mmCIF file of N, CA and C in Angstrom:
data_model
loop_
_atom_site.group_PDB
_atom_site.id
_atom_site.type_symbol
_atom_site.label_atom_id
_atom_site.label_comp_id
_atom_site.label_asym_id
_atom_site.label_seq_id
_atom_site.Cartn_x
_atom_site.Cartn_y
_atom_site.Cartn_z
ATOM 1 N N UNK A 12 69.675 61.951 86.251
ATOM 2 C CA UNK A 12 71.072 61.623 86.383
ATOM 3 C C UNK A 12 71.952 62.738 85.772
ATOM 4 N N UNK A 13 71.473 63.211 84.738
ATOM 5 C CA UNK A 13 72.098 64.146 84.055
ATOM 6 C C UNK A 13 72.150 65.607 84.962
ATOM 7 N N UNK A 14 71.408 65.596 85.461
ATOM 8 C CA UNK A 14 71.311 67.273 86.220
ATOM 9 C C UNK A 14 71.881 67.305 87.466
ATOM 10 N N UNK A 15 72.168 65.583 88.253
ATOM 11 C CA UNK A 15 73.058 65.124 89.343
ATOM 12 C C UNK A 15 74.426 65.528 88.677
ATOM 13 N N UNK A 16 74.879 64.945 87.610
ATOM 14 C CA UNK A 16 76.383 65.522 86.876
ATOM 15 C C UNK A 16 77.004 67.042 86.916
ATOM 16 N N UNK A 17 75.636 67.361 86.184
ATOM 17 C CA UNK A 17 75.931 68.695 86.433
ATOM 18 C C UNK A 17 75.919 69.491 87.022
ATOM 19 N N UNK A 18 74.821 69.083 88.638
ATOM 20 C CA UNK A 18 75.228 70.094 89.963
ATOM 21 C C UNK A 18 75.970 69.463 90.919
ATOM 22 N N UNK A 19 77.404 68.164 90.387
ATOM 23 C CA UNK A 19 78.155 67.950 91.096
ATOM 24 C C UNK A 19 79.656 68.795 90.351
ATOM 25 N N UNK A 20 79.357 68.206 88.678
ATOM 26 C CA UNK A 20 80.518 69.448 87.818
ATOM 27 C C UNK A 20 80.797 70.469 88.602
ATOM 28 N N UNK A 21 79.289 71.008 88.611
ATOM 29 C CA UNK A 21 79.468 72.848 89.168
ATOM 30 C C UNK A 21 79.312 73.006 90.104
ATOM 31 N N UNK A 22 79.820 72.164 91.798
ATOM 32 C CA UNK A 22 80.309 72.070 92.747
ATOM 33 C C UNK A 22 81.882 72.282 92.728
ATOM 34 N N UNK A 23 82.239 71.143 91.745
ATOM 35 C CA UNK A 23 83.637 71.390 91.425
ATOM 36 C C UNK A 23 84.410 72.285 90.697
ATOM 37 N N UNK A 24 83.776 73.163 90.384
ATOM 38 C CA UNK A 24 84.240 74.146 89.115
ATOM 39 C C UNK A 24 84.253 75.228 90.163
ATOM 40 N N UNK A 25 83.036 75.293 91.077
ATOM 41 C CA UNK A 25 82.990 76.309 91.882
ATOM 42 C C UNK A 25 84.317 76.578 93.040
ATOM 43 N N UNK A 26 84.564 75.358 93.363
ATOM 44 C CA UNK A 26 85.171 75.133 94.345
ATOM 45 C C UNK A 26 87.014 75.319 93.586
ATOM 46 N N UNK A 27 87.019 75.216 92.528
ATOM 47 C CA UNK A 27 88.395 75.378 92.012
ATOM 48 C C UNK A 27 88.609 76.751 91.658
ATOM 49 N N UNK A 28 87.679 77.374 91.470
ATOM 50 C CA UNK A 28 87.507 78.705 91.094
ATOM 51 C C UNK A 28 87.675 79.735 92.456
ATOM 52 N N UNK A 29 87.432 79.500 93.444
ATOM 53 C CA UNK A 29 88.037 80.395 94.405
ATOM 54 C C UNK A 29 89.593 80.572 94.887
ATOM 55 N N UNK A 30 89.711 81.887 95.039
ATOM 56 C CA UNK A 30 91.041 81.824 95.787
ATOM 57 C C UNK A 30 91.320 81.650 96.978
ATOM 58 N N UNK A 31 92.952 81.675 97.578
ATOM 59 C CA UNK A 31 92.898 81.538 99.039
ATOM 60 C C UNK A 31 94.042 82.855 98.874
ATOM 61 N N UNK A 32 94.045 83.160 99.731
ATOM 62 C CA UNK A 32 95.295 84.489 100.509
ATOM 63 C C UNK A 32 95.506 83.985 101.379
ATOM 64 N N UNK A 33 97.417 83.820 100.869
ATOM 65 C CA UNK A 33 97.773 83.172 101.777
ATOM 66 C C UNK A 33 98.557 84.160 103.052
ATOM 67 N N UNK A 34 98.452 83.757 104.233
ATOM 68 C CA UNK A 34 98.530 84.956 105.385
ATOM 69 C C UNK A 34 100.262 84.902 105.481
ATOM 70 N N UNK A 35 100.470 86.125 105.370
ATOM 71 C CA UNK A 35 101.660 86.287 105.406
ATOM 72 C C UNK A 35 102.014 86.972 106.911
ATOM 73 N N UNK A 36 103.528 86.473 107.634
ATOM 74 C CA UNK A 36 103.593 87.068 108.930
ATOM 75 C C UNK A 36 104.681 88.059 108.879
ATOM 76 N N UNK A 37 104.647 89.121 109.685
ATOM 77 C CA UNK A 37 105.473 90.611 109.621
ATOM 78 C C UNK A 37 105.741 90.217 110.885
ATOM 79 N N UNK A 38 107.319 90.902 111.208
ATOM 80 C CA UNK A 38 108.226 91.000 112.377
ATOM 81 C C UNK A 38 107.209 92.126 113.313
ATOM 82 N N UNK A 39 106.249 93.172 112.489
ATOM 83 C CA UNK A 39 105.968 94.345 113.239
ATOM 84 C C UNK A 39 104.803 94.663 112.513
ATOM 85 N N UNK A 40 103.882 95.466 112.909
ATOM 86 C CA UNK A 40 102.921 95.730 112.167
ATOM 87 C C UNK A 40 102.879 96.808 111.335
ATOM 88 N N UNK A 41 102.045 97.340 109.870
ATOM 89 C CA UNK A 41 102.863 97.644 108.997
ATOM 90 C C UNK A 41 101.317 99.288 108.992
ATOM 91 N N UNK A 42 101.823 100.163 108.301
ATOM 92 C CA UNK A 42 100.586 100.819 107.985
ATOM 93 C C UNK A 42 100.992 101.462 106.539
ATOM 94 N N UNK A 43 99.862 101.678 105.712
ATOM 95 C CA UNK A 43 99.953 101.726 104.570
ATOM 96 C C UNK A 43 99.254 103.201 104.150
ATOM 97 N N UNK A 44 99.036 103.896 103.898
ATOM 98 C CA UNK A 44 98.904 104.959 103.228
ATOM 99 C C UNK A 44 98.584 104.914 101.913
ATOM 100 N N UNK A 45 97.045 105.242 101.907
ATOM 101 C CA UNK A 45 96.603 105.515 100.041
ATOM 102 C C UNK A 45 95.931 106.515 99.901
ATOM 103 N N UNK A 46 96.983 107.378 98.639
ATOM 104 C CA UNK A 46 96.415 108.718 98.620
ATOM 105 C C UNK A 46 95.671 108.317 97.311
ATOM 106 N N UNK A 47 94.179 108.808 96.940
ATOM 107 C CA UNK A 47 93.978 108.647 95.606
ATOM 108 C C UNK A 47 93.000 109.458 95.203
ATOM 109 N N UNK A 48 92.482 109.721 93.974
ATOM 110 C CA UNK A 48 92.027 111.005 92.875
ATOM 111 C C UNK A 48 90.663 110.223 92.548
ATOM 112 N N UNK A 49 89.715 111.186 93.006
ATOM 113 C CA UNK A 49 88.154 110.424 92.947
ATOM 114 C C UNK A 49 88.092 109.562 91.774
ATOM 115 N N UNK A 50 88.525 110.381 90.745
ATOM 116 C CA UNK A 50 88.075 109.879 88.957
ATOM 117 C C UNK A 50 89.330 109.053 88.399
ATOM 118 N N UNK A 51 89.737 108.263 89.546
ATOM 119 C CA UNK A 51 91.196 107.882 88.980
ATOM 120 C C UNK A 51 90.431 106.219 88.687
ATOM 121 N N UNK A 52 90.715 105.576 87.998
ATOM 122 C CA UNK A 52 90.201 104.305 87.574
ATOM 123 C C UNK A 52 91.370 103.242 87.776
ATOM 124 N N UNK A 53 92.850 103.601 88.357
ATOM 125 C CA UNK A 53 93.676 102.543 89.150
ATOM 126 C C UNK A 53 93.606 102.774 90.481
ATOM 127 N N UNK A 54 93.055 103.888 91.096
ATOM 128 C CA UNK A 54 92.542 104.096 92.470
ATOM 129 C C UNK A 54 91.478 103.396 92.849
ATOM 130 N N UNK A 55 90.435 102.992 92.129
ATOM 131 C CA UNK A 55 89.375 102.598 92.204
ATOM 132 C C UNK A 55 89.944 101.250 92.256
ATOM 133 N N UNK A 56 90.624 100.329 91.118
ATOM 134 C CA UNK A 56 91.013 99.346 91.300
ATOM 135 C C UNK A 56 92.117 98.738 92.722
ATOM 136 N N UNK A 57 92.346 99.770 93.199
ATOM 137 C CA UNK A 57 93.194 99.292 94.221
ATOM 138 C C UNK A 57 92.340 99.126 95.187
ATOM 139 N N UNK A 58 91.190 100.168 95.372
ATOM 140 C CA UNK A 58 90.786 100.364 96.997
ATOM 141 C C UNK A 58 89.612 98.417 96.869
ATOM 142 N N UNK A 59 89.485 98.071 95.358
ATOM 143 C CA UNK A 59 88.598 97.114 95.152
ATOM 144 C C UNK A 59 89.263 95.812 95.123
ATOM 145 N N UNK A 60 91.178 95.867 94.742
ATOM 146 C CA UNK A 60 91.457 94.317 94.631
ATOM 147 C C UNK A 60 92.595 94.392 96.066
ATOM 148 N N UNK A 61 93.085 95.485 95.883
ATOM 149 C CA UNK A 61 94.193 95.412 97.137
ATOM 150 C C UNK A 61 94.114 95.500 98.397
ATOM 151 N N UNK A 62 92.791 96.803 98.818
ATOM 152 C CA UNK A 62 92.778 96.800 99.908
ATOM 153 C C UNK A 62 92.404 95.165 100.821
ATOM 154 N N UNK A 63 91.291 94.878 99.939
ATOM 155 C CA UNK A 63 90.769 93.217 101.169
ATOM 156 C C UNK A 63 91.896 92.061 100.819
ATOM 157 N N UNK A 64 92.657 92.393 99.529
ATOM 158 C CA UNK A 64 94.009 91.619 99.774
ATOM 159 C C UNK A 64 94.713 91.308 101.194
ATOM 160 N N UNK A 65 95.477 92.793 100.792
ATOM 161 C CA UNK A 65 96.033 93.414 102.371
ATOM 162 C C UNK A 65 95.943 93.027 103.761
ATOM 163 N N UNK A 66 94.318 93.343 103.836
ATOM 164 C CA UNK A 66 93.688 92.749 104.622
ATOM 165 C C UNK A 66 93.024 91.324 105.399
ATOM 166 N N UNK A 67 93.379 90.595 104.383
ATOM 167 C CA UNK A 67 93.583 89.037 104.681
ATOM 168 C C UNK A 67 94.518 88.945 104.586
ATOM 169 N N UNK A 68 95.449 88.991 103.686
ATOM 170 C CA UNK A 68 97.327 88.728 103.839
ATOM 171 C C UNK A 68 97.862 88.628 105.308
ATOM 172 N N UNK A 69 97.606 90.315 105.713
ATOM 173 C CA UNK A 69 98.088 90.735 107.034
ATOM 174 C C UNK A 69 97.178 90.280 107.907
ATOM 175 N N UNK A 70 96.060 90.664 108.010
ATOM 176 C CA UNK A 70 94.989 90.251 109.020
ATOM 177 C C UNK A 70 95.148 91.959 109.883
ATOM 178 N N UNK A 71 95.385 91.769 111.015
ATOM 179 C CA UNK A 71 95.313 92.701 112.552
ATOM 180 C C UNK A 71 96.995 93.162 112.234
ATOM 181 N N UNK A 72 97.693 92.735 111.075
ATOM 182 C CA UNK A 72 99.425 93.439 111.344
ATOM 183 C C UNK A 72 99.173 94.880 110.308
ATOM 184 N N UNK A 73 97.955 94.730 109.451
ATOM 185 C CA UNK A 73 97.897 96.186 108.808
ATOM 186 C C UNK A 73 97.102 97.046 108.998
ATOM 187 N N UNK A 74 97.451 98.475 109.177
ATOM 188 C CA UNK A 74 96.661 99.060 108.955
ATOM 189 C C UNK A 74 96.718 100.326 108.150
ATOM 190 N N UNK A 75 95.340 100.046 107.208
ATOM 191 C CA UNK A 75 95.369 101.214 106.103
ATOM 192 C C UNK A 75 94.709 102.442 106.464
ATOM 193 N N UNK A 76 95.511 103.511 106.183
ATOM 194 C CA UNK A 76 94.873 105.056 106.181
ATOM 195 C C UNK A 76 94.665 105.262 104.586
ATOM 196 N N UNK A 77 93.247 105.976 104.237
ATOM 197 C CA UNK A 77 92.745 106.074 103.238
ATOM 198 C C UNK A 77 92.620 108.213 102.992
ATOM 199 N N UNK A 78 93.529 108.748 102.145
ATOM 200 C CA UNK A 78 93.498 110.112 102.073
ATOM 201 C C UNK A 78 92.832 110.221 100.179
ATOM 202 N N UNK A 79 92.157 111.268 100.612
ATOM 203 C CA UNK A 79 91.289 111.973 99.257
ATOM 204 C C UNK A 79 92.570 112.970 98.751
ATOM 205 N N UNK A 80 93.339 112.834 97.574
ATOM 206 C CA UNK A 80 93.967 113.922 97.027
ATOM 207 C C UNK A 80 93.043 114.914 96.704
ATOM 208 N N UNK A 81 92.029 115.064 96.340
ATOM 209 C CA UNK A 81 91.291 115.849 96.300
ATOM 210 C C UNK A 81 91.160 117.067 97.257
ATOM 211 N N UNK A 82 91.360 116.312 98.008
ATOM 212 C CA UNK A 82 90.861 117.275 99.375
ATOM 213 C C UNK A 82 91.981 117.962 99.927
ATOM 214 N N UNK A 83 91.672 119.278 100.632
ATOM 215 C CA UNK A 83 92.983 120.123 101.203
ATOM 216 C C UNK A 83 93.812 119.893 101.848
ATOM 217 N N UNK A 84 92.650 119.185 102.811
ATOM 218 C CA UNK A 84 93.459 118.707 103.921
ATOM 219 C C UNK A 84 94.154 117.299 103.979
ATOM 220 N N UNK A 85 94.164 116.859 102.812
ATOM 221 C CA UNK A 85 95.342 115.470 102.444
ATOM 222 C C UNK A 85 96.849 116.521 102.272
ATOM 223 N N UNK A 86 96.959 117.485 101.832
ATOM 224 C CA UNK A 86 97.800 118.107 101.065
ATOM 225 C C UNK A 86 99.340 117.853 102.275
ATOM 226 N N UNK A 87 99.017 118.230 103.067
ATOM 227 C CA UNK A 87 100.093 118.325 104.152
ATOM 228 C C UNK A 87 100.691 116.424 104.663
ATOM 229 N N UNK A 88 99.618 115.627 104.603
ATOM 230 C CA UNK A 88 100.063 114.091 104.884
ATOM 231 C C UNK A 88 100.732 114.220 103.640
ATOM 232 N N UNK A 89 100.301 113.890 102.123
ATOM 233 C CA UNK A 89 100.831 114.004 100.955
ATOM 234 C C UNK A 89 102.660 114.181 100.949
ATOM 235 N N UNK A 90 102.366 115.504 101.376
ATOM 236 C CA UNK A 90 104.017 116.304 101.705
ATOM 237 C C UNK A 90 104.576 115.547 102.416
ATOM 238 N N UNK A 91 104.519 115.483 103.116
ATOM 239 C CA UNK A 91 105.303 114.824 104.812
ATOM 240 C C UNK A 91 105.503 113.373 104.096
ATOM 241 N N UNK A 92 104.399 112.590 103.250
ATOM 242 C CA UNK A 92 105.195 111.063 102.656
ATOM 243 C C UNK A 92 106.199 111.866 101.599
ATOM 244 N N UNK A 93 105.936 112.289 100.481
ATOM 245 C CA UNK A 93 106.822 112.857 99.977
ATOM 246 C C UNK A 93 108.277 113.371 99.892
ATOM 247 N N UNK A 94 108.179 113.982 100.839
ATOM 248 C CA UNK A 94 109.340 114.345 101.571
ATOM 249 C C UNK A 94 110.440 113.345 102.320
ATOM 250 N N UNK A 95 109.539 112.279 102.591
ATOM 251 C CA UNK A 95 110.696 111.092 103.276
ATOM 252 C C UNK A 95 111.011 110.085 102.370
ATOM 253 N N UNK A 96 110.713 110.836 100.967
ATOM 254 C CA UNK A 96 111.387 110.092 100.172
ATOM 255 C C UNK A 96 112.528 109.794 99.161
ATOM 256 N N UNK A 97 113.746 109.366 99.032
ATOM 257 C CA UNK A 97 115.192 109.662 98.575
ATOM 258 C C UNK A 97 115.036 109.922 96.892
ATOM 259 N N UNK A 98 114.301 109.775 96.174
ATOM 260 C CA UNK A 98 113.953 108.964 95.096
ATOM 261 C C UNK A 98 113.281 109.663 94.251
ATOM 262 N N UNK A 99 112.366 110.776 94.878
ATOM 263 C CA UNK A 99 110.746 110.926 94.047
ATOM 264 C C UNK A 99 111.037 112.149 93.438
ATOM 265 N N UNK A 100 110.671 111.616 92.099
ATOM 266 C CA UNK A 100 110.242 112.513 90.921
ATOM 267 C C UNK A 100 109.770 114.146 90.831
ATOM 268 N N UNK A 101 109.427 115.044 90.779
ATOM 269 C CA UNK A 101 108.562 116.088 91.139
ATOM 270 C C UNK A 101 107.536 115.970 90.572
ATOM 271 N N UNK A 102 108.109 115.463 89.178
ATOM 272 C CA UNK A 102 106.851 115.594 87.658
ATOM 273 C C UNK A 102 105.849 114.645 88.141
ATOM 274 N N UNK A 103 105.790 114.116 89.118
ATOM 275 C CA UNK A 103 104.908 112.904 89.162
ATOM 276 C C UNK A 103 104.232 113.433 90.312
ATOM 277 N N UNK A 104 104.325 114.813 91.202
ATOM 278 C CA UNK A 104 103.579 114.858 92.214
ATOM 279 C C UNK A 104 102.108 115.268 92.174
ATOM 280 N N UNK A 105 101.144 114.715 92.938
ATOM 281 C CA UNK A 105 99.979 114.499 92.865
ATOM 282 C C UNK A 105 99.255 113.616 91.959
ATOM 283 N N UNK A 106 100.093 112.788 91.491
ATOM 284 C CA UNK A 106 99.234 111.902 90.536
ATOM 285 C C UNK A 106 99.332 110.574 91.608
ATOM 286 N N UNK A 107 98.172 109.870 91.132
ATOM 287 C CA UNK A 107 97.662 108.920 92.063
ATOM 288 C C UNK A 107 97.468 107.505 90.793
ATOM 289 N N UNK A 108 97.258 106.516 91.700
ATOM 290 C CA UNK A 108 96.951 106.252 93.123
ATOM 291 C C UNK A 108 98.311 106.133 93.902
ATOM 292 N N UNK A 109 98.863 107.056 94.625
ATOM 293 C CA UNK A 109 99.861 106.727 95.345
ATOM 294 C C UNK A 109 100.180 106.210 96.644
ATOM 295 N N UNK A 110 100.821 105.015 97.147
ATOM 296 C CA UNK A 110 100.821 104.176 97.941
ATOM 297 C C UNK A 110 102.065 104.273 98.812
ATOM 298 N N UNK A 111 101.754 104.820 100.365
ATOM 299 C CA UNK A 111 103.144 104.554 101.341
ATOM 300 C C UNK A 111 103.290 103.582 102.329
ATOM 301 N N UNK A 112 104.005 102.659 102.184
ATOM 302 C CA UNK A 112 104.187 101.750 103.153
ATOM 303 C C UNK A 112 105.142 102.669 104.148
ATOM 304 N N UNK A 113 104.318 102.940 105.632
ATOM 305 C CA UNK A 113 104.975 103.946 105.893
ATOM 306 C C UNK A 113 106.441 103.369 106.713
ATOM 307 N N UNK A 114 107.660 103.601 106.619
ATOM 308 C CA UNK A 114 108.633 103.035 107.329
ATOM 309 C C UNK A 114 109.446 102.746 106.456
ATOM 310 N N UNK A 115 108.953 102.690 104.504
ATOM 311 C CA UNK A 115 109.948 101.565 104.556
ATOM 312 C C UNK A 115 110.052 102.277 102.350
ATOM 313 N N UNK A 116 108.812 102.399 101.779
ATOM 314 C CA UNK A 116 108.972 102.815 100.676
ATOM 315 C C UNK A 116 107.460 102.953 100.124
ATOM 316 N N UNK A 117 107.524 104.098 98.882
ATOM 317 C CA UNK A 117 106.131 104.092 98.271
ATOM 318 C C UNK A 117 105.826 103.417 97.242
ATOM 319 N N UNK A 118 104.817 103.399 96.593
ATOM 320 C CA UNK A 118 104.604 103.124 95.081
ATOM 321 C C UNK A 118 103.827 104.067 94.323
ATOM 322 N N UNK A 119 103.906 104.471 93.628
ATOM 323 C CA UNK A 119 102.912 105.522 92.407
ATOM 324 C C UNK A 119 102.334 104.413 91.350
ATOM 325 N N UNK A 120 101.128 104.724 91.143
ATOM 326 C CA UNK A 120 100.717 103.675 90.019
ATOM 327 C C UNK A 120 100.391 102.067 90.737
ATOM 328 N N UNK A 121 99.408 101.622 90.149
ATOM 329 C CA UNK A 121 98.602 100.018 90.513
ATOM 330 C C UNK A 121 97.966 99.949 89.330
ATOM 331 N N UNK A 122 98.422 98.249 89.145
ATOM 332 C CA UNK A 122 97.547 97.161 87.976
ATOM 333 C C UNK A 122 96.985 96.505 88.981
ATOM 334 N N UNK A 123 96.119 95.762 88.455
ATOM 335 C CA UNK A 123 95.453 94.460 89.055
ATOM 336 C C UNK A 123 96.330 93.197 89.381
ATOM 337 N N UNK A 124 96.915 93.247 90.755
ATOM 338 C CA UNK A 124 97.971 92.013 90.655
ATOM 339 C C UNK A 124 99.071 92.373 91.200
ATOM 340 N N UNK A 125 99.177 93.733 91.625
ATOM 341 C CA UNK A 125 100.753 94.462 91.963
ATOM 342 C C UNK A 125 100.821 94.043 93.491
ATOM 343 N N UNK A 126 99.286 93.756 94.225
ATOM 344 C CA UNK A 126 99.065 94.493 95.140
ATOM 345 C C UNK A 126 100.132 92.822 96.135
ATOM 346 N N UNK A 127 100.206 91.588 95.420
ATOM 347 C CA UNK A 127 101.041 90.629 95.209
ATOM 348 C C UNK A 127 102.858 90.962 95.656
ATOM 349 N N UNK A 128 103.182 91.751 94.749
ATOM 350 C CA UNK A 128 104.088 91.883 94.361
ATOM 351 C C UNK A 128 104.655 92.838 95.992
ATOM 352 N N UNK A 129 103.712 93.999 96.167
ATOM 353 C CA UNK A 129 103.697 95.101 97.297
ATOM 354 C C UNK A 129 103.376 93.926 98.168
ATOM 355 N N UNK A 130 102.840 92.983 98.884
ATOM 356 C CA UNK A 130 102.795 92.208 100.410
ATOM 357 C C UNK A 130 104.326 91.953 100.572
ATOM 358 N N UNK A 131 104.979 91.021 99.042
ATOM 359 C CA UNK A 131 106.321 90.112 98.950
ATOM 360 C C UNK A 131 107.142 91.301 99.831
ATOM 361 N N UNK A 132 107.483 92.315 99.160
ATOM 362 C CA UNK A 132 108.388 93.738 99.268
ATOM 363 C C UNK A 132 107.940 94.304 101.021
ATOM 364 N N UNK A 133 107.009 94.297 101.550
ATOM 365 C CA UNK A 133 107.098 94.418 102.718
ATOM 366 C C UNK A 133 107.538 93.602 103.311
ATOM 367 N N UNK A 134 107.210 92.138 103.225
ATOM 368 C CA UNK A 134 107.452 90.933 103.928
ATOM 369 C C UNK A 134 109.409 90.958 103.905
ATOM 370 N N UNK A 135 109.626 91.268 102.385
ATOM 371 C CA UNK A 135 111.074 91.609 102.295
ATOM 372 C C UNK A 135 111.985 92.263 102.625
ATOM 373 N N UNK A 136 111.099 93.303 103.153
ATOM 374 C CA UNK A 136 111.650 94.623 103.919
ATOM 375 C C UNK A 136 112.065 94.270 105.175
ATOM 376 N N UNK A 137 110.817 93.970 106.068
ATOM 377 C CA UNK A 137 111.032 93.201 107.281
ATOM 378 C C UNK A 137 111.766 92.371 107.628
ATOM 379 N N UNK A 138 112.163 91.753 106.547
ATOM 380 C CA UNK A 138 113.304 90.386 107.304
ATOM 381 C C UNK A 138 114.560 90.538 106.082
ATOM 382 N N UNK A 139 114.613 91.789 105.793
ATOM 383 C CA UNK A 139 115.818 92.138 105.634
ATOM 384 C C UNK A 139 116.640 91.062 103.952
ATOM 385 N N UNK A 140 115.417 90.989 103.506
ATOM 386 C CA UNK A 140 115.420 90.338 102.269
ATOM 387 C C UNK A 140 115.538 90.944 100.953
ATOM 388 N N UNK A 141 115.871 91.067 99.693
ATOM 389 C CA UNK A 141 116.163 91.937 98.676
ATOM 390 C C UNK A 141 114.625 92.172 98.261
ATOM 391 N N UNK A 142 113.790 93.030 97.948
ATOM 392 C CA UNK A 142 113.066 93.855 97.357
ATOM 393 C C UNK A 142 112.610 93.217 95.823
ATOM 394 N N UNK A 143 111.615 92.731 95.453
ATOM 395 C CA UNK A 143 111.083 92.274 94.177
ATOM 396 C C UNK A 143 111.354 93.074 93.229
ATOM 397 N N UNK A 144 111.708 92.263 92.482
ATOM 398 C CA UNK A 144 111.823 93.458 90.751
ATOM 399 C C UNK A 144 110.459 94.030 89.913
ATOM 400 N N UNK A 145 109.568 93.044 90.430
ATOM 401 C CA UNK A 145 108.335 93.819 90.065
ATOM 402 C C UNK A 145 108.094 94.950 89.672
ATOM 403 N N UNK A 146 107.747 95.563 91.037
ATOM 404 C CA UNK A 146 107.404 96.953 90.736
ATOM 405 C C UNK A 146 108.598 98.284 90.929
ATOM 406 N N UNK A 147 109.896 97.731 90.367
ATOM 407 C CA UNK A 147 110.977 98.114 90.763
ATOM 408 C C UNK A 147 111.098 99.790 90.372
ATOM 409 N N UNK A 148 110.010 99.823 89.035
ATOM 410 C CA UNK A 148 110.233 101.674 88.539
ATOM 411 C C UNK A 148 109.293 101.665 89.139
ATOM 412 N N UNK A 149 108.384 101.567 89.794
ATOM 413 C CA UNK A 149 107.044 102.062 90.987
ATOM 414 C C UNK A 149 107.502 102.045 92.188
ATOM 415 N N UNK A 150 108.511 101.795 92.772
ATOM 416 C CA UNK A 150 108.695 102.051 94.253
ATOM 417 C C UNK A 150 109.866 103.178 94.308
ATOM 418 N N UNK A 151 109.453 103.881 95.137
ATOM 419 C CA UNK A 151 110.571 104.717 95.222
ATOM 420 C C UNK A 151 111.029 104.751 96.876
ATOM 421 N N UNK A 152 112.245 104.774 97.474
ATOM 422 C CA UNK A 152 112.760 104.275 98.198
ATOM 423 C C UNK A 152 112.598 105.364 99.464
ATOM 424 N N UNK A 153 112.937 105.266 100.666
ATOM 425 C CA UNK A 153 112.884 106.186 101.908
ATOM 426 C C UNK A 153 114.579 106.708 101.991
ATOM 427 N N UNK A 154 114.254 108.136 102.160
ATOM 428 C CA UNK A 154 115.774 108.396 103.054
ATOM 429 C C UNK A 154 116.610 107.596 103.762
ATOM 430 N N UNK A 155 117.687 107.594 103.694
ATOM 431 C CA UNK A 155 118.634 107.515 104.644
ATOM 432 C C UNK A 155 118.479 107.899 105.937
#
């Protein structure tokens, strides 16, 4: 009886313990851009909590391009996000993990949990809604 308790407990413990992502819907489909630095340890955390976020959030409305700062030939995508942006720092160029929602704004820098905060801000973008305070010194905005 006792071991019935406890592999019905830990049915229920199990079952409270998962999450759900909840699917969020976009006017248009969105693509995202992540530039990041092999030995970077918030790069690593993004490509591990955000990307399959993303990817259930949106489903078939996202799609992510994945660039190696490392590599040469990121250097020129790099620029070209860079450049369409009203906002960005110099002192901060090439540091990673840096993130372009392309169309609309970037982010420099990821915690565990932002990646939350970045679905809201697209979803907000799209329907023409004010922008989360979240990650408000991490986003930097697109041209005019």
């Amino acid at each position: 009886m006792k071991k019935l308790f406890i592999l019905i407990l830990s049915v229920f413990m199990l079952m409270g313990c998962s999450s759900k992502t909840e699917t969020i819907s976009l006017k248009k489909p969105v693509t995202i851009a992540f530039y990041s630095i092999a030995d970077c340890g918030e790069c690593k955390a993004f490509k591990k909590n955000a990307i399959p976020y993303f990817k259930k959030a949106f489903g078939k409305q996202v799609t992510i391009k994945m660039y190696d700062m490392d590599a040469t030939s990121t250097k020129t995508h790099y620029d070209t996000a860079i450049n369409r942006l009203a906002d960005f720092d110099q002192e901060y160029y090439g540091m990673g993990p840096f993130i372009d929602i392309e169309g609309y704004f970037s982010y420099l820098g990821y915690r565990a949990g932002d990646e939350e905060a970045i679905a809201k801000d697209i979803h907000n973008a799209q329907y023409d809604k004010k922008l989360t305070s979240t990650l408000e010194g991490h986003r930097f905005s697109y041209k005019s």
